[in-house]
Structures are given as structure tokens and as C-alpha cells.
mmCIF file with all atom_site columns, C-alpha atoms in Angstrom:
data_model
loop_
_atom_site.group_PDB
_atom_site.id
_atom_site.type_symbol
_atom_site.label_atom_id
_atom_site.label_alt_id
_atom_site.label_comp_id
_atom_site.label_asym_id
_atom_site.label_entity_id
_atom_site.label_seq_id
_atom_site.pdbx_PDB_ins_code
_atom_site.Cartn_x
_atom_site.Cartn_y
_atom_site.Cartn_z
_atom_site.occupancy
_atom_site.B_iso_or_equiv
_atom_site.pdbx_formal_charge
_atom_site.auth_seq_id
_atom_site.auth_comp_id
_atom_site.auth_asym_id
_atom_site.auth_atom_id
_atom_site.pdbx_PDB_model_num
ATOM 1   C CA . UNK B 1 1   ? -20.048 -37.181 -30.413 1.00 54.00 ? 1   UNK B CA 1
ATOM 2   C CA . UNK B 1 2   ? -17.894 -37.181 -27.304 1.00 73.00 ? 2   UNK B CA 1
ATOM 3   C CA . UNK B 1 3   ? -14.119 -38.027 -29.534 1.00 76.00 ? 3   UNK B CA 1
ATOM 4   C CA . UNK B 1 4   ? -13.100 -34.564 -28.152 1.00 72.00 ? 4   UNK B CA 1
ATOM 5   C CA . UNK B 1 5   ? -13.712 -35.264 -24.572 1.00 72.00 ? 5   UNK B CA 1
ATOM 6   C CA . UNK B 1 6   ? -11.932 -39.047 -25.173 1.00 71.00 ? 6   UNK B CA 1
ATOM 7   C CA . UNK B 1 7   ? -8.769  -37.069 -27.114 1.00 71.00 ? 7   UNK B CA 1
ATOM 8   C CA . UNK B 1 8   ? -8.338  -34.875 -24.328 1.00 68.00 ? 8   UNK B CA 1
ATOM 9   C CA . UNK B 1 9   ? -8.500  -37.577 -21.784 1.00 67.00 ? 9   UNK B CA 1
ATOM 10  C CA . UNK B 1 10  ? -6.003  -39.844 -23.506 1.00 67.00 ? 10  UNK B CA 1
ATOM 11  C CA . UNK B 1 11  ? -3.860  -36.637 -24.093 1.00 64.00 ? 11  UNK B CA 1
ATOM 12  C CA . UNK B 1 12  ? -4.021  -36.028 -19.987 1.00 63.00 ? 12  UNK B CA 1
ATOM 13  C CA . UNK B 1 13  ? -3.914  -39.590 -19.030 1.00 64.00 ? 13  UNK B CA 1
ATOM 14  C CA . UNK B 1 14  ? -1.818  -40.607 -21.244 1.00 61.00 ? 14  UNK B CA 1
ATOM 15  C CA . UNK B 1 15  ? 1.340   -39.271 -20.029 1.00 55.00 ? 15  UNK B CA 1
ATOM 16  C CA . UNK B 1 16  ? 1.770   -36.639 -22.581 1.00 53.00 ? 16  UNK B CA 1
ATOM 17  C CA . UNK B 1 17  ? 1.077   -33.457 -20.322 1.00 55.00 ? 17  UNK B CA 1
ATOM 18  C CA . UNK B 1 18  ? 2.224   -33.542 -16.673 1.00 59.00 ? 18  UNK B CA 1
ATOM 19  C CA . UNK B 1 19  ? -0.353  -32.984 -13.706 1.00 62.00 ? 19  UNK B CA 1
ATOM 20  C CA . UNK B 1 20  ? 1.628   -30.575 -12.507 1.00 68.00 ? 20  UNK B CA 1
ATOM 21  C CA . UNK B 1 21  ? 1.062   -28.364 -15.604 1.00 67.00 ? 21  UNK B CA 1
ATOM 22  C CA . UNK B 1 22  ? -2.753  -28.498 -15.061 1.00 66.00 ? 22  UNK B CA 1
ATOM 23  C CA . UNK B 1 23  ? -2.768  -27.861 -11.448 1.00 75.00 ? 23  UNK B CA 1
ATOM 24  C CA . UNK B 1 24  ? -0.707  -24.681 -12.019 1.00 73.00 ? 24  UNK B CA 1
ATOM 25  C CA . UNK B 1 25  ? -2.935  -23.799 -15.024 1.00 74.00 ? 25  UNK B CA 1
ATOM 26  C CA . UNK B 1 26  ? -6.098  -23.990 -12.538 1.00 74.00 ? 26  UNK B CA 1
ATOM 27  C CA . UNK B 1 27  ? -4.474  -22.337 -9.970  1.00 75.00 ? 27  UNK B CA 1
ATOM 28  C CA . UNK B 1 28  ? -3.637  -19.566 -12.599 1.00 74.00 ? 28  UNK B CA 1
ATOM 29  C CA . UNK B 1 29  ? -7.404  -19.229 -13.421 1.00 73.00 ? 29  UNK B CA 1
ATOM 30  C CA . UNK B 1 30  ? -8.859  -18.887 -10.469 1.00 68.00 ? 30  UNK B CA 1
ATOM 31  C CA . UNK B 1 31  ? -6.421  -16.162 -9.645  1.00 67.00 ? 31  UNK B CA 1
ATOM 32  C CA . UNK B 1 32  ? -7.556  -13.769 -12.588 1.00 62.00 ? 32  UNK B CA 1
ATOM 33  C CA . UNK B 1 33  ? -10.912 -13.543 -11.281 1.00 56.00 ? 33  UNK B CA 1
ATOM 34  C CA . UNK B 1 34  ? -10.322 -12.461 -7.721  1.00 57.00 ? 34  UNK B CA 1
ATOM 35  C CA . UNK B 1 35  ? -7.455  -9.596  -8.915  1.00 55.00 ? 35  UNK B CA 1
ATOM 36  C CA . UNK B 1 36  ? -8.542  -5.944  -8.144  1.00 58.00 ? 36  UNK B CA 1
ATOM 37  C CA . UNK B 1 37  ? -7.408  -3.513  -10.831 1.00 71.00 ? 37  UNK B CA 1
ATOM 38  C CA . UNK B 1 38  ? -6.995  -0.502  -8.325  1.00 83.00 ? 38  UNK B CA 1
ATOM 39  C CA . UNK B 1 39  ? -3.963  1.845   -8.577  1.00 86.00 ? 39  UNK B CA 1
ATOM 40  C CA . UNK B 1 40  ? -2.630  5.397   -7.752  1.00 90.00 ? 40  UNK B CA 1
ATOM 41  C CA . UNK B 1 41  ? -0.766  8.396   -9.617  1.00 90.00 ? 41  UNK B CA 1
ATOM 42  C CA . UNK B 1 42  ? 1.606   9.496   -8.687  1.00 92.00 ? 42  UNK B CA 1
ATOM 43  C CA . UNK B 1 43  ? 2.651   6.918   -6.006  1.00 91.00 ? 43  UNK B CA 1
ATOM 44  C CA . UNK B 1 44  ? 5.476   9.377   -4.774  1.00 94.00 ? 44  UNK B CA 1
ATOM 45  C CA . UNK B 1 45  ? 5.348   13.337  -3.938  1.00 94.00 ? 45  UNK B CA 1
ATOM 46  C CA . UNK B 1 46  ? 8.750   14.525  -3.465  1.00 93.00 ? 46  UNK B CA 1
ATOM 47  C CA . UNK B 1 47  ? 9.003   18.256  -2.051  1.00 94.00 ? 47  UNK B CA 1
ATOM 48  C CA . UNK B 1 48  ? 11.921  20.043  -1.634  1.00 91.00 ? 48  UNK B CA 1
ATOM 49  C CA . UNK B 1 49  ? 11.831  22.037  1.273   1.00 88.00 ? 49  UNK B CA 1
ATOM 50  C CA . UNK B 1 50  ? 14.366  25.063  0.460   1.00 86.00 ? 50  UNK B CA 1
ATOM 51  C CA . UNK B 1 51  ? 12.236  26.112  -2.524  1.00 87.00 ? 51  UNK B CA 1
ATOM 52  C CA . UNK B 1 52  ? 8.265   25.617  -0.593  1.00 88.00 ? 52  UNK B CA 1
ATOM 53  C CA . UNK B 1 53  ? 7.595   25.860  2.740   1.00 90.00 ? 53  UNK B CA 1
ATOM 54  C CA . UNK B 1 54  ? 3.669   24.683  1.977   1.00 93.00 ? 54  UNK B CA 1
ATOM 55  C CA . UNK B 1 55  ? 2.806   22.518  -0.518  1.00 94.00 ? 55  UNK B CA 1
ATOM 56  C CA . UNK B 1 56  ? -0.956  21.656  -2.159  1.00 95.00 ? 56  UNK B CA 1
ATOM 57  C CA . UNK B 1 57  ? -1.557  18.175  -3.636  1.00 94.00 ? 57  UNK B CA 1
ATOM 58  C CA . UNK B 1 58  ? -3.631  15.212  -5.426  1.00 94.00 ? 58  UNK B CA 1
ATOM 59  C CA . UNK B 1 59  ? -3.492  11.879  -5.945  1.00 94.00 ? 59  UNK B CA 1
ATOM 60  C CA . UNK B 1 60  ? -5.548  10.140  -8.425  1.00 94.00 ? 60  UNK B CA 1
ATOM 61  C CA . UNK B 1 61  ? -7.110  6.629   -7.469  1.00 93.00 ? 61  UNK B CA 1
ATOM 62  C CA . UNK B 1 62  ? -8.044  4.591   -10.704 1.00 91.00 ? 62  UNK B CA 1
ATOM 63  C CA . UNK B 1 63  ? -10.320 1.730   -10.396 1.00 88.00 ? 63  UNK B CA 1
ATOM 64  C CA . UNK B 1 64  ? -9.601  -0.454  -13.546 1.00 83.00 ? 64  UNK B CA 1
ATOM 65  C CA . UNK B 1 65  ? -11.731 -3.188  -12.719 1.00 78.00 ? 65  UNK B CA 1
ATOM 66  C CA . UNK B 1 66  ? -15.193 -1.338  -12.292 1.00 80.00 ? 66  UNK B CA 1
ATOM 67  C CA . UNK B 1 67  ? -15.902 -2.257  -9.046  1.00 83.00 ? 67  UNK B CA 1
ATOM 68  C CA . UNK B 1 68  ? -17.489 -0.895  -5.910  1.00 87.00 ? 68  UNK B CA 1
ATOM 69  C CA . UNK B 1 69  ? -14.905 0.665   -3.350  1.00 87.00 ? 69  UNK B CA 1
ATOM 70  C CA . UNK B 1 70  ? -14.869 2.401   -0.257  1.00 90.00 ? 70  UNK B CA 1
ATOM 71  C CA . UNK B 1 71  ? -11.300 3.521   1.226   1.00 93.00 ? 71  UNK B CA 1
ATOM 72  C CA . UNK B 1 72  ? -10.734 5.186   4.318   1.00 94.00 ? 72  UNK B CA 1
ATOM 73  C CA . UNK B 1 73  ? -7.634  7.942   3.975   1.00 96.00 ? 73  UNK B CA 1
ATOM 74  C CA . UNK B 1 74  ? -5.061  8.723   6.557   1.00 96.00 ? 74  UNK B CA 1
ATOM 75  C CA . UNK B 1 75  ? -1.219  10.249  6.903   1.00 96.00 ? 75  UNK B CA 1
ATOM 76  C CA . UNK B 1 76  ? 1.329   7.589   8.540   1.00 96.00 ? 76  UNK B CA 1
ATOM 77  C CA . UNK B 1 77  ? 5.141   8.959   8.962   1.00 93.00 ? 77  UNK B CA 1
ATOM 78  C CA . UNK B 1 78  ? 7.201   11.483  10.943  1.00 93.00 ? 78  UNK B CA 1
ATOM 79  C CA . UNK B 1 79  ? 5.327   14.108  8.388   1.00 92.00 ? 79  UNK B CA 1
ATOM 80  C CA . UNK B 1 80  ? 2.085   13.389  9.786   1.00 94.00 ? 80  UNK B CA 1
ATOM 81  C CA . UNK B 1 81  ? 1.313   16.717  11.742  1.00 94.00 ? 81  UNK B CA 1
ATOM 82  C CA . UNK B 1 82  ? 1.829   18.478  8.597   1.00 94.00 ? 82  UNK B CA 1
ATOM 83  C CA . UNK B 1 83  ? -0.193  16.818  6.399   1.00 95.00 ? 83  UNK B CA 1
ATOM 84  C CA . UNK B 1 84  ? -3.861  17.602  5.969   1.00 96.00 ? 84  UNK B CA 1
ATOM 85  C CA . UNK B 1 85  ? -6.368  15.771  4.165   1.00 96.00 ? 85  UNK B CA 1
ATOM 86  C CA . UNK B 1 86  ? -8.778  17.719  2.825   1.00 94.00 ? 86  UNK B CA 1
ATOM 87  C CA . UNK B 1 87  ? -10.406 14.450  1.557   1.00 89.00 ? 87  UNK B CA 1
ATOM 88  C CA . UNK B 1 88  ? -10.903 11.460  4.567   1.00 92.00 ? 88  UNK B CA 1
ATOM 89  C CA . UNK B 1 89  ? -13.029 9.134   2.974   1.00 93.00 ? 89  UNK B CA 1
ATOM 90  C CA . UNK B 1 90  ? -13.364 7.713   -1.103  1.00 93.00 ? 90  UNK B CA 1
ATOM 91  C CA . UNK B 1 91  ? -16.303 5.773   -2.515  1.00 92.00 ? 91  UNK B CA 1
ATOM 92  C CA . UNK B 1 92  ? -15.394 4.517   -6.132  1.00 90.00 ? 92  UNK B CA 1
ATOM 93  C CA . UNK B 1 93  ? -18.900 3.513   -7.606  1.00 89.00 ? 93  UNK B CA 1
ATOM 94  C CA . UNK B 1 94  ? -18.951 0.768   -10.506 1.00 87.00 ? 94  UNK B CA 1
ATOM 95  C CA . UNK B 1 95  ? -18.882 3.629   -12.624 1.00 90.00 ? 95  UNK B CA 1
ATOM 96  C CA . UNK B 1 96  ? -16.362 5.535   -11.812 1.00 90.00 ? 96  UNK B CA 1
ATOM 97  C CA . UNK B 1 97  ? -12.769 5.476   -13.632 1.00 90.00 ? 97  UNK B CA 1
ATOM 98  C CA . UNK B 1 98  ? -11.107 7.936   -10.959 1.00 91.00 ? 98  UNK B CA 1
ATOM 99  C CA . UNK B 1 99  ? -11.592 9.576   -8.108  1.00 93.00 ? 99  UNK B CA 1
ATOM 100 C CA . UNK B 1 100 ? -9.067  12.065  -6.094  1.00 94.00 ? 100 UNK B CA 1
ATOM 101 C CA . UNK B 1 101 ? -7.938  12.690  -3.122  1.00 95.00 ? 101 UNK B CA 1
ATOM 102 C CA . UNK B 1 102 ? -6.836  16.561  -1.737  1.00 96.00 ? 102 UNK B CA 1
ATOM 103 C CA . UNK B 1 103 ? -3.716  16.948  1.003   1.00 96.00 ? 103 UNK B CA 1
ATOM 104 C CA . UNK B 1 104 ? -2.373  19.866  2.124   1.00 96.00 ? 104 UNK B CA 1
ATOM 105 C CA . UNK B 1 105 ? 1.321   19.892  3.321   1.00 95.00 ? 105 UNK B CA 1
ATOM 106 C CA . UNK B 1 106 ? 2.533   22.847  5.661   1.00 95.00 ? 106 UNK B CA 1
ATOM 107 C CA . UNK B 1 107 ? 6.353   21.977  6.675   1.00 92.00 ? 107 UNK B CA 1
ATOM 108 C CA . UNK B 1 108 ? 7.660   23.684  10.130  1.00 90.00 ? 108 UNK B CA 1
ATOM 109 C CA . UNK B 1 109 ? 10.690  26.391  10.043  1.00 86.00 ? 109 UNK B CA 1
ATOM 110 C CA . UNK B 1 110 ? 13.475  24.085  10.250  1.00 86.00 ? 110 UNK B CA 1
ATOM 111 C CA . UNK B 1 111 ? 13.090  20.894  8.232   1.00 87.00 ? 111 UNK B CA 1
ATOM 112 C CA . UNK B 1 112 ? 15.716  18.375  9.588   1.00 85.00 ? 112 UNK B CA 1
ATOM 113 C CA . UNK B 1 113 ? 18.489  17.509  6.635   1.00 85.00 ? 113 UNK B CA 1
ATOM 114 C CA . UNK B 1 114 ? 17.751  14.590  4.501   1.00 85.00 ? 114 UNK B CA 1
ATOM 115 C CA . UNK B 1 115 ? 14.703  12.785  3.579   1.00 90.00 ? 115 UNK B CA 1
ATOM 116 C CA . UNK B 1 116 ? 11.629  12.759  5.848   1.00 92.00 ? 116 UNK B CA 1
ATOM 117 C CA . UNK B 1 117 ? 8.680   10.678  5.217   1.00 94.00 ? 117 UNK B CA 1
ATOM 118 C CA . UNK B 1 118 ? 5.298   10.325  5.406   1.00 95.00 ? 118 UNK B CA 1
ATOM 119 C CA . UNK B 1 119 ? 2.720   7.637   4.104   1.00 96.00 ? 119 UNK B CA 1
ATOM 120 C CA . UNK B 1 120 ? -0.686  8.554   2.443   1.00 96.00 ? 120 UNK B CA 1
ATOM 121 C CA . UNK B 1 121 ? -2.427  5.464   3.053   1.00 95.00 ? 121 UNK B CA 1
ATOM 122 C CA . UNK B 1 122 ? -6.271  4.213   1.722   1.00 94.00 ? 122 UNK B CA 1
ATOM 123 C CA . UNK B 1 123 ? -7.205  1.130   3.381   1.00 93.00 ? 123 UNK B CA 1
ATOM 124 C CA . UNK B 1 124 ? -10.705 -0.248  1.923   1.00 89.00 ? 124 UNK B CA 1
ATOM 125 C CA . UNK B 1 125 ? -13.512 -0.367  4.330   1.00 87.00 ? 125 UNK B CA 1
ATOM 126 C CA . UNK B 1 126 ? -15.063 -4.189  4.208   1.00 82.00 ? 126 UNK B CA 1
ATOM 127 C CA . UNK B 1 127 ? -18.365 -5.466  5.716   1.00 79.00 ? 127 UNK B CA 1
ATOM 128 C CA . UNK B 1 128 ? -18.457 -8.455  7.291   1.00 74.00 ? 128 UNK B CA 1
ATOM 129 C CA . UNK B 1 129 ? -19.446 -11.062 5.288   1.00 73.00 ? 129 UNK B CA 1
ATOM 130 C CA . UNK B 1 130 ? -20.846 -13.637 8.204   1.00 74.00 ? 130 UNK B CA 1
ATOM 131 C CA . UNK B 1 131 ? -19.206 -15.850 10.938  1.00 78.00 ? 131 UNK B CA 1
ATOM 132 C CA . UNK B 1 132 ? -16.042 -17.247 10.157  1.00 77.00 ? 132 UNK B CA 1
ATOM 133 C CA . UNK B 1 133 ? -14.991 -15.890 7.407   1.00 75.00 ? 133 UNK B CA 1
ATOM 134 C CA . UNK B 1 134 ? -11.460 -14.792 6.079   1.00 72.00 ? 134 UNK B CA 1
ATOM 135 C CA . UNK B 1 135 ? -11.234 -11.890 3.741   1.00 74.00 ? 135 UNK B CA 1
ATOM 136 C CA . UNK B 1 136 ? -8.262  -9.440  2.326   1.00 76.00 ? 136 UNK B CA 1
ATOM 137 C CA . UNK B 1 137 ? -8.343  -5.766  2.342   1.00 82.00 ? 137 UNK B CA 1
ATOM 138 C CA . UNK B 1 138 ? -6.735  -3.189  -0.225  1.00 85.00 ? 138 UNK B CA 1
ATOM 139 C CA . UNK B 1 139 ? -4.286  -1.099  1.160   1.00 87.00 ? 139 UNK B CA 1
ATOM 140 C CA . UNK B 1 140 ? -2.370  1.571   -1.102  1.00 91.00 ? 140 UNK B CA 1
ATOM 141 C CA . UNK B 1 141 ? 0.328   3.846   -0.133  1.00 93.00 ? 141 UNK B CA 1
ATOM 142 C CA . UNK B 1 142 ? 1.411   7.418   -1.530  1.00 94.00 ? 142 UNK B CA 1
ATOM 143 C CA . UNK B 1 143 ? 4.687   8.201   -0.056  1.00 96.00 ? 143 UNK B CA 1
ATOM 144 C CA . UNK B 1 144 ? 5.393   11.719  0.624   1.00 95.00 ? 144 UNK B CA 1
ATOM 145 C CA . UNK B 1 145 ? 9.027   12.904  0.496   1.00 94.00 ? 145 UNK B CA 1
ATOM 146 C CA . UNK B 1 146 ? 10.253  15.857  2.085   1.00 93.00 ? 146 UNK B CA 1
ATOM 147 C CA . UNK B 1 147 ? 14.083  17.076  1.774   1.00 91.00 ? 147 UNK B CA 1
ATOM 148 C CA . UNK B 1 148 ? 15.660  18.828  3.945   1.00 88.00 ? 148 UNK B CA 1
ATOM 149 C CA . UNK B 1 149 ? 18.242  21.066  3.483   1.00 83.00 ? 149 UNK B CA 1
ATOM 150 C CA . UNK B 1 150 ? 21.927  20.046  3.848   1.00 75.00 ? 150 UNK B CA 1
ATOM 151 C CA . UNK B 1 151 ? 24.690  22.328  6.048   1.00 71.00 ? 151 UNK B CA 1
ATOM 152 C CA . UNK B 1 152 ? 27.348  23.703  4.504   1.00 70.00 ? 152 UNK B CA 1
ATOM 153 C CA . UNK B 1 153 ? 29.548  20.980  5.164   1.00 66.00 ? 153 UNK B CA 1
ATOM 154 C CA . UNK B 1 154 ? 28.567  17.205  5.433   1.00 65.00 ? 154 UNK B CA 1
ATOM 155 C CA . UNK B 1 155 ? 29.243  13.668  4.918   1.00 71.00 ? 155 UNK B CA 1
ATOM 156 C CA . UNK B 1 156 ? 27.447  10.872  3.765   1.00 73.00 ? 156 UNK B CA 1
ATOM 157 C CA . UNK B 1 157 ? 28.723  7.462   5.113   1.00 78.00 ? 157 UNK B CA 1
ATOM 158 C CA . UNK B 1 158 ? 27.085  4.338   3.713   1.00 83.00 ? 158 UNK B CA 1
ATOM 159 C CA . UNK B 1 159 ? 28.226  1.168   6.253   1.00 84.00 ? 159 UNK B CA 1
ATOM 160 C CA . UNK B 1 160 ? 28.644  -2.039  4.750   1.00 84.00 ? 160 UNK B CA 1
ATOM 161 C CA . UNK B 1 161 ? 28.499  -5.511  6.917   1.00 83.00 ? 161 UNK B CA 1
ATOM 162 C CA . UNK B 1 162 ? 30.212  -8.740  5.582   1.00 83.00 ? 162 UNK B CA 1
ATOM 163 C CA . UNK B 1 163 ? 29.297  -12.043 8.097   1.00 82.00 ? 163 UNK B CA 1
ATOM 164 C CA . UNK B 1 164 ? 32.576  -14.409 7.834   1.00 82.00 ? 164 UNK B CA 1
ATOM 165 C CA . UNK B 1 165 ? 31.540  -17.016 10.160  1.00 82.00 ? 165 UNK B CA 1
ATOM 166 C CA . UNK B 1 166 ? 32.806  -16.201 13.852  1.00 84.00 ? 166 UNK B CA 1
ATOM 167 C CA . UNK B 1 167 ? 33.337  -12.956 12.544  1.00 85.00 ? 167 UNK B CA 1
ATOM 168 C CA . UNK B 1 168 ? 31.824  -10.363 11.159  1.00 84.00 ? 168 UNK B CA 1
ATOM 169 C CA . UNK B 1 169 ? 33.604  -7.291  8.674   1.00 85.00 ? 169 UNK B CA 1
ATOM 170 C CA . UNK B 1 170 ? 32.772  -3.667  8.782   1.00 82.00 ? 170 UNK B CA 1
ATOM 171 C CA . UNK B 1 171 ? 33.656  -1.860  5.774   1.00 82.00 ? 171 UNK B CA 1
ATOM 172 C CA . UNK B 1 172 ? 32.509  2.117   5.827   1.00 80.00 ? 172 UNK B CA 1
ATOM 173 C CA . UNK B 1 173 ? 32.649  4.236   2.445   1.00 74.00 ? 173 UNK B CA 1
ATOM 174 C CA . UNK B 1 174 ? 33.028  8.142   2.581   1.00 63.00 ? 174 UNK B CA 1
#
């Protein structure tokens, strides 16, 4: 009745399979259960200022997994006073595949050359739980590109530093 349960004890035991094999193997199971499928598309908006000077967007959030979320939405960056969210707030019921959120970009006049940056970010809203007790949030973040337009004439240096010790090397590439 129980030769299955005696095999598989020998087979641990025994010194065929290493302990270290089946601690990893546990650790590996428990770890599937507590993974959130959640995800966003795009995770990048790039906008190039010299052909828009506004700019109207979405980003989709996908919950995978079928589970209850709340996220609370806000702008992070150099970008942030001309971004507006015309969504602040997403509740993903157990039901729901997708949900989106609206922004609004409006750039200024002069955009300074170069990339700037700004962070969409959705941080999910937890409830406590009780006293004492540790818990992870989700945050996701959309980054929003803007480029600026380059003068006329420019140069782009990239700065390379090599540590030799006491000493440390500077090499510049134009």
C-alpha cells in the first residue's frame, strides 16, 4: 500500500537526489502562487516634439491573473506639469481582462534639446491587513519620452571612466 511513499523516501534519503535540489524545488512552488500577472502596453510613449506640440494618449493595464486591483495613477518626471490624467484612479475587478488609462500631454513653446522624461506611475492601493504585518505593493511605470529639438550645430560627447588603482582614466569620445 504505502511502496510509493517508502521508494520515494529511499530515493531522498538515500543519497540519490541532493537536499539542496528539494529546497529550491519548494522554494520554486511557493513562488508561483503569490506572482501577480499584471502588465502594461505600451510601457514607453515617445513624442517628438517638432512634429506635435499636444499629444492625446492610453495605456492599457492587463490583469492576467484575474484578480481584484485597485491602482492609484500619477505623473513623476520633469514632464509632470504637462501631463494630465484624465483617469486618477483604476479598479480591475476579477473579471476584467483590461482596463485603460487617458493622459493628455500639452508640451510648452520651447522644449529643451534631447530627451525629457516623465513617469506614468500606478501604485496599488492595499488595506491593511492587521498589526504587524509586512506586505508588497505593485508599482508599474509608463515612461513618457519627449524629444526635443536639436540646434543647428551640436555635439554629443559620451565620457568614459577607467579606475587603475591610485588613478583613475578619463577617456571622452566625440
Amino acid at each position: 500500500r504505502v511502496q510509493w511513499l517508502k521508494d520515494i523516501n529511499s530515493y531522498i534519503y538515500g543519497g540519490r537526489m541532493s537536499k539542496k535540489w528539494w529546497v529550491w524545488g519548494l522554494v520554486l512552488i511557493m513562488t508561483l502562487q503569490i506572482v501577480a500577472a499584471i502588465g502594461i502596453s505600451p510601457a514607453k510613449t515617445t513624442i517628438i516634439s517638432e512634429k506635435t506640440q499636444s499629444y492625446s494618449g492610453k495605456i492599457m493595464v492587463i490583469n492576467d491573473e484575474h484578480q481584484k486591483f485597485e491602482f492609484t495613477i500619477s505623473v513623476e518626471g520633469e514632464l509632470k506639469p504637462y501631463v494630465t490624467l484624465q483617469t486618477t484612479s483604476l479598479d480591475l475587478g476579477a473579471n476584467d481582462e483590461y482596463g485603460y488609462i487617458y493622459f493628455d500631454v500639452a508640451l510648452p513653446e520651447e522644449v529643451p534639446s534631447g530627451n525629457s522624461l516623465a513617469n506614468i506611475v500606478l501604485e496599488q492601493d492595499l488595506k491593511p491587513k492587521g498589526k504587524n504585518v509586512a506586505s508588497a505593493k505593485l508599482i508599474i511605470n509608463h515612461k513618457l519620452i519627449v524629444v526635443g529639438t536639436y540646434p543647428d550645430k551640436f555635439v554629443t560627447v559620451k565620457v568614459n571612466l577607467n579606475d587603475l588603482g591610485k588613478e583613475i582614466e578619463m577617456i571622452s569620445e566625440v
